[in-house]
Amino acid sequence: MAAESQKTFYLETFGCQMNVHDSEKVIGTLISEGYRQVQTVEEAGLILYNTCSIRDKAEQKVFHRLADYKKLQAQGKRFGVLGCVAQQEGEKIFERAPFVSLVCGSASYRNLPQMLVQVEAGKQRVTGIDDRETDECFETEFTARSNPHRGYITIIEGCDKFCAYCVVPFTRGKERSRTSESVLGEARQMAALGYTEIQLLGQNVNSYHDPAEKKTFAELLSAVSEIAGIRRVRFTTSHPRDFGRDIVEVIDSHPTLCDHVHLPVQSGSTRVLDAMQRLYTRDQYLERIAWMKAAKREISITSDIIVGFPGETEADFEQTLSLLDEVEYDGVFGFKYSPRPNTPSLKLDDAVPEAEKARRLSVVQEKQREIQRRRYQRHVGQRLEVMVEGKNDARGQWIGRTSQNKVLNFVQRDGVSPVMGGYVSVVTTGSFPNSLLGEMVI
Ligand code: SAH
Ligand code: SF4
Ligand code: F3S
C-alpha cells in the first residue's frame, strides 16, 4: 500500500482537444495502475508531457519544459514525452534530452501499463511508436474525465488528407473510425453517469465511416443526440470536402445538436487552397456556407485561417479578407504558416517573410474583431439557454455557454442560485467581440 501511494505523476498537456481527451485516457490508465496525480513537478516521481507538433512554437514548448526541469533528474524523477512530438521525433528525443526515459505516441497508450513497469524498473529509452499503418483505435480501458458534465468521445482517429502544411497524418496515423456501436455505448454510459453534453472528436469528424453498420456521420449525430439525458451534442473538427447537406439537415431537425459548426477554410484563394491540397475551391466552400445559412435554425460558423503559406500573394490574401466579409464568422483562429517536418510544403519556394506573415495575421484579426463585434451584438435582447460553467466571484457573475458555443456571463436572479453544469435561461443585455452579458430569467 505504502509503495503504491508513492507512485506519483504530473501531466501537462499541449495541443488540441484530441490531446486533452487523450490525457484523460492516460490519467485513467495511470490511476488504474496505482499512480496518484499531483499538481506540481516537484511532488511528482514521473513527469509527463503530452505534446503537440502542429506549429514550430508548439513543438519547442516541450523542449523548453524539459530544459527547465532537467536538474530534477538528479532527484530520481523520470520523464516521459507523449503525443504528437513523441510520434514525430521518436528516438531522436533521447538524443536531444537524454534524461527522458519514455517516448510514446498516442496509438500506444493502451500499452502504457507495461511501459511504465519498465520505466519504474530503471530501464532507459522505453518507446511506443507506431507506423502509419496501425488499425488500432486508441481506446483505453480507463478514462478519467475532468469535467463531470461535458465529456469528449473520439469517433475517428488520424487523417488521410495530407494537406501540404500539416503534420497530423504523420503524428496521428491513418484515418480510422470507431464502430457506431462502440461510440453509442460510450455515450449511453456517460449519460448514465450524469453527463448532459457530449463532444464528438476527430481531426475530421465528418469523414466518419462506420466500419460495421455503415452509419453515416449524420446518422451517428442523430443517434447520439437521441440518447435519453443528453441535452447537447457538439462535434469538431469538420472538413469542408466531406461536409454534406445531410449534416445541416440533421442539425435542423435535432435541437439537441448544437447550432455551431467549426469549418476551417484556411484560405479564401482557390489558388492557395490548391497549393495547400485542401481538396475544395473557394466556391465549393462558400456553397457549404450557403447550406448552413439557409437552415431553419441559425447556425454559428467558425474557422481556422493560415496566413503566409508559401507563394501567398497580396491578391491571394485579399481573397481571404473578402471571404471573411462574405461568411461573417462568429470566430476565427488565425495562424502564421509554420514549416513542419515531413510535410510537402517544406519544399515549396516563395516563403513569405516573417514580418509580412505577422502583418497579415494582425489584419485578419482586426477585421474579424469588427465582424464579431457586430455578430455578437445581434444577440442582445435574445433569450438564450446556457450551460453553467463557472462563477466569477470578483464580478458577481456566473459563466455560461450557449448552444452556439458563446460565453454568456450573467447575474443570477434573487434567491435562485444556478448549479454548476445545470441549464438556465438568460436574457442577453450586452455584448463584446468574444462574449455576451445577461441576466438569468429561470
Ligand atoms: N483537421 C482540421 C484541423 C487540424 S489542425 C482541418 O483540417 O481543418 C488545426 C489548425 O492548425 C488547422 O486548421 C490549421 O489552420 C492550423 N495549422 C495546421 N498546420 C499548420 C502549419 N503548418 N502552420 C500554421 N498553421 C497550421
Ligand atoms: Fe491536417 Fe489537413 Fe488532416 Fe486537417 S485535414 S488534420 S489540416 S492534414
Ligand atoms: Fe497538435 Fe497533435 Fe492535436 S499536432 S493539434 S496535438 S493532433
Coordinates of C-alpha atoms in Angstrom, one line a residue, residues 68-283:
D68 CA 13.7 23.8 -17.3
Y69 CA 13.3 20.7 -15.3
K70 CA 16.5 18.8 -16.3
K71 CA 18.0 19.5 -12.9
L72 CA 15.3 17.4 -11.2
Q73 CA 16.6 14.3 -12.8
A74 CA 19.3 14.1 -10.1
Q75 CA 16.4 13.6 -7.6
G76 CA 15.5 10.4 -9.3
K77 CA 12.5 11.7 -11.2
R78 CA 11.7 10.2 -14.5
F79 CA 10.5 12.0 -17.6
G80 CA 8.2 10.9 -20.5
V81 CA 7.2 12.5 -23.7
L82 CA 3.8 11.5 -25.1
G83 CA 1.7 12.6 -28.1
C84 CA 2.5 14.2 -31.4
V85 CA 6.1 15.3 -30.9
A86 CA 6.8 11.8 -29.4
Q87 CA 5.4 10.2 -32.5
Q88 CA 7.1 12.6 -34.9
E89 CA 10.6 12.6 -33.4
G90 CA 10.7 9.1 -31.9
E91 CA 14.1 8.1 -30.5
K92 CA 15.6 11.4 -31.6
I93 CA 14.1 12.8 -28.4
F94 CA 16.6 10.6 -26.3
E95 CA 19.5 12.3 -28.2
R96 CA 18.2 15.7 -27.5
A97 CA 17.1 15.1 -23.9
P98 CA 19.0 12.0 -22.6
F99 CA 17.3 12.1 -19.3
V100 CA 13.9 11.3 -20.9
S101 CA 13.2 7.6 -20.4
L102 CA 9.8 7.2 -22.1
V103 CA 8.7 8.3 -25.6
C104 CA 5.2 7.2 -26.6
G105 CA 2.8 8.2 -29.4
S106 CA -1.0 8.2 -29.0
A107 CA -1.7 4.8 -30.6
S108 CA 0.4 3.1 -27.9
Y109 CA -1.3 4.4 -24.8
R110 CA -3.0 1.1 -24.3
N111 CA 0.4 -0.4 -23.7
L112 CA 1.4 2.3 -21.1
P113 CA 1.0 -0.1 -18.1
Q114 CA 3.7 -2.4 -19.4
M115 CA 5.9 0.5 -20.5
L116 CA 5.6 2.1 -17.0
V117 CA 6.8 -1.1 -15.3
Q118 CA 9.9 -0.9 -17.4
V119 CA 10.4 2.8 -16.7
E120 CA 9.9 2.2 -12.9
A121 CA 12.5 -0.7 -13.1
G122 CA 15.0 1.9 -14.3
K123 CA 15.0 1.0 -18.0
Q124 CA 16.1 3.8 -20.2
R125 CA 14.7 4.5 -23.7
V126 CA 11.3 2.8 -23.5
T127 CA 9.4 3.6 -26.7
G128 CA 5.9 3.1 -28.0
I129 CA 6.0 4.5 -31.6
D130 CA 3.7 3.2 -34.3
D131 CA 3.9 3.2 -38.1
R132 CA 1.2 4.9 -40.1
E133 CA -0.4 1.6 -40.8
T134 CA -1.8 0.8 -37.4
D135 CA -5.5 -0.1 -37.5
E136 CA -5.9 0.2 -33.7
C137 CA -8.1 2.8 -32.3
F138 CA -6.8 4.5 -29.1
E139 CA -9.5 3.4 -26.7
T140 CA -8.0 2.6 -23.3
E141 CA -9.8 0.7 -20.6
F142 CA -9.9 3.7 -18.2
T143 CA -10.7 7.3 -18.8
A144 CA -10.5 10.0 -16.0
R145 CA -12.8 12.7 -17.4
S146 CA -12.0 16.1 -15.9
N147 CA -15.4 17.7 -16.3
P148 CA -18.5 15.9 -14.8
H149 CA -21.0 17.5 -17.2
R150 CA -19.3 17.7 -20.6
G151 CA -17.5 14.7 -21.9
Y152 CA -15.4 14.0 -25.0
I153 CA -15.7 10.9 -27.2
T154 CA -13.2 10.2 -30.0
I155 CA -15.1 8.8 -33.0
I156 CA -12.3 8.9 -35.7
E157 CA -8.6 8.8 -35.3
G158 CA -5.8 10.0 -37.7
C159 CA -6.1 11.7 -41.0
D160 CA -5.6 10.7 -44.7
K161 CA -6.0 14.2 -46.2
F162 CA -2.3 15.2 -46.2
C163 CA -2.8 18.9 -46.5
A164 CA 0.6 20.2 -47.7
Y165 CA 1.4 22.0 -44.5
C166 CA 0.2 19.6 -41.9
V167 CA 1.9 17.1 -39.6
V168 CA -1.2 15.3 -38.3
P169 CA -1.2 12.5 -40.9
F170 CA 2.3 11.7 -39.7
T171 CA 1.7 12.1 -35.9
R172 CA -1.7 10.5 -35.7
G173 CA -1.5 7.8 -38.3
K174 CA -4.0 6.8 -40.9
E175 CA -7.7 7.6 -40.7
R176 CA -9.8 5.0 -38.9
S177 CA -13.3 5.2 -37.5
R178 CA -14.7 3.5 -34.4
T179 CA -17.9 1.5 -34.8
S180 CA -21.1 3.4 -34.1
E181 CA -22.0 0.7 -31.6
S182 CA -18.9 1.4 -29.5
V183 CA -19.4 5.2 -29.8
L184 CA -23.1 4.9 -28.8
G185 CA -22.2 2.5 -26.0
E186 CA -19.8 5.1 -24.5
A187 CA -22.3 7.9 -25.0
R188 CA -25.0 5.9 -23.1
Q189 CA -22.6 5.1 -20.3
M190 CA -21.8 8.8 -20.0
A191 CA -25.5 9.7 -20.0
A192 CA -26.0 7.2 -17.2
L193 CA -23.2 8.8 -15.2
G194 CA -25.0 12.2 -15.5
Y195 CA -23.2 13.8 -18.4
T196 CA -25.5 16.0 -20.4
E197 CA -23.2 17.3 -23.1
I198 CA -21.1 15.2 -25.4
Q199 CA -18.5 16.4 -27.8
L200 CA -17.6 14.1 -30.6
L201 CA -13.9 14.4 -31.6
G202 CA -11.8 13.8 -34.6
Q203 CA -9.3 15.6 -36.9
N204 CA -12.1 15.4 -39.5
V205 CA -15.2 14.1 -37.6
N206 CA -17.3 14.3 -40.7
S207 CA -15.1 11.9 -42.6
Y208 CA -16.5 9.3 -40.3
H209 CA -17.4 5.9 -41.9
D210 CA -18.9 3.3 -39.6
P211 CA -16.8 0.2 -40.2
A212 CA -19.6 -2.2 -39.1
E213 CA -23.1 -0.9 -39.5
K214 CA -22.3 1.7 -42.2
K215 CA -23.9 4.6 -40.3
T216 CA -23.0 7.9 -41.9
F217 CA -21.7 10.8 -39.8
A218 CA -25.1 12.5 -39.9
E219 CA -26.8 9.2 -38.8
L220 CA -24.4 8.9 -35.9
L221 CA -25.1 12.5 -34.9
S222 CA -28.8 11.8 -34.8
A223 CA -28.4 8.6 -32.8
V224 CA -26.1 10.3 -30.2
S225 CA -28.5 13.2 -29.9
E226 CA -31.5 10.9 -29.2
I227 CA -29.9 9.3 -26.1
A228 CA -32.0 10.0 -23.1
G229 CA -30.4 12.5 -20.8
I230 CA -28.1 14.1 -23.4
R231 CA -29.1 17.7 -23.9
R232 CA -26.2 19.0 -26.1
V233 CA -24.1 17.3 -28.7
R234 CA -21.1 19.1 -30.3
F235 CA -18.6 17.8 -32.9
T236 CA -15.3 19.1 -34.1
T237 CA -13.5 19.5 -36.5
S238 CA -15.4 19.3 -39.8
H239 CA -13.5 19.2 -43.1
P240 CA -15.2 21.2 -45.9
R241 CA -14.6 18.5 -48.5
D242 CA -16.7 15.9 -46.6
F243 CA -19.3 18.3 -45.3
G244 CA -22.6 17.2 -46.8
R245 CA -26.0 18.7 -46.7
D246 CA -27.2 15.9 -44.6
I247 CA -25.3 17.4 -41.7
V248 CA -27.2 20.6 -42.0
E249 CA -30.5 18.7 -42.2
V250 CA -29.8 16.7 -39.1
I251 CA -28.8 19.9 -37.1
D252 CA -32.1 21.4 -38.3
S253 CA -34.2 18.6 -37.1
H254 CA -32.4 17.8 -33.8
P255 CA -32.4 20.7 -31.3
T256 CA -30.0 18.6 -29.1
L257 CA -27.3 19.1 -31.8
C258 CA -25.7 22.4 -31.0
D259 CA -26.1 25.1 -33.6
H260 CA -22.4 25.6 -34.2
V261 CA -20.1 24.2 -36.9
H262 CA -16.3 24.7 -37.0
L263 CA -15.4 24.5 -40.7
P264 CA -11.8 25.6 -41.2
V265 CA -11.3 27.3 -44.6
Q266 CA -7.5 28.0 -44.3
S267 CA -7.5 30.5 -47.2
G268 CA -10.0 32.4 -49.4
S269 CA -7.9 31.9 -52.5
T270 CA -8.6 28.9 -54.7
R271 CA -5.0 29.0 -56.0
V272 CA -3.7 28.8 -52.4
L273 CA -6.2 26.1 -51.5
D274 CA -5.0 24.1 -54.4
A275 CA -1.3 24.5 -53.3
M276 CA -2.4 23.5 -49.8
Q277 CA -4.1 20.4 -51.2
R278 CA -7.2 21.2 -49.4
L279 CA -9.4 19.4 -51.9
Y280 CA -12.0 22.2 -52.4
T281 CA -12.3 25.6 -54.1
R282 CA -13.4 28.9 -52.6
D283 CA -16.8 28.4 -54.4

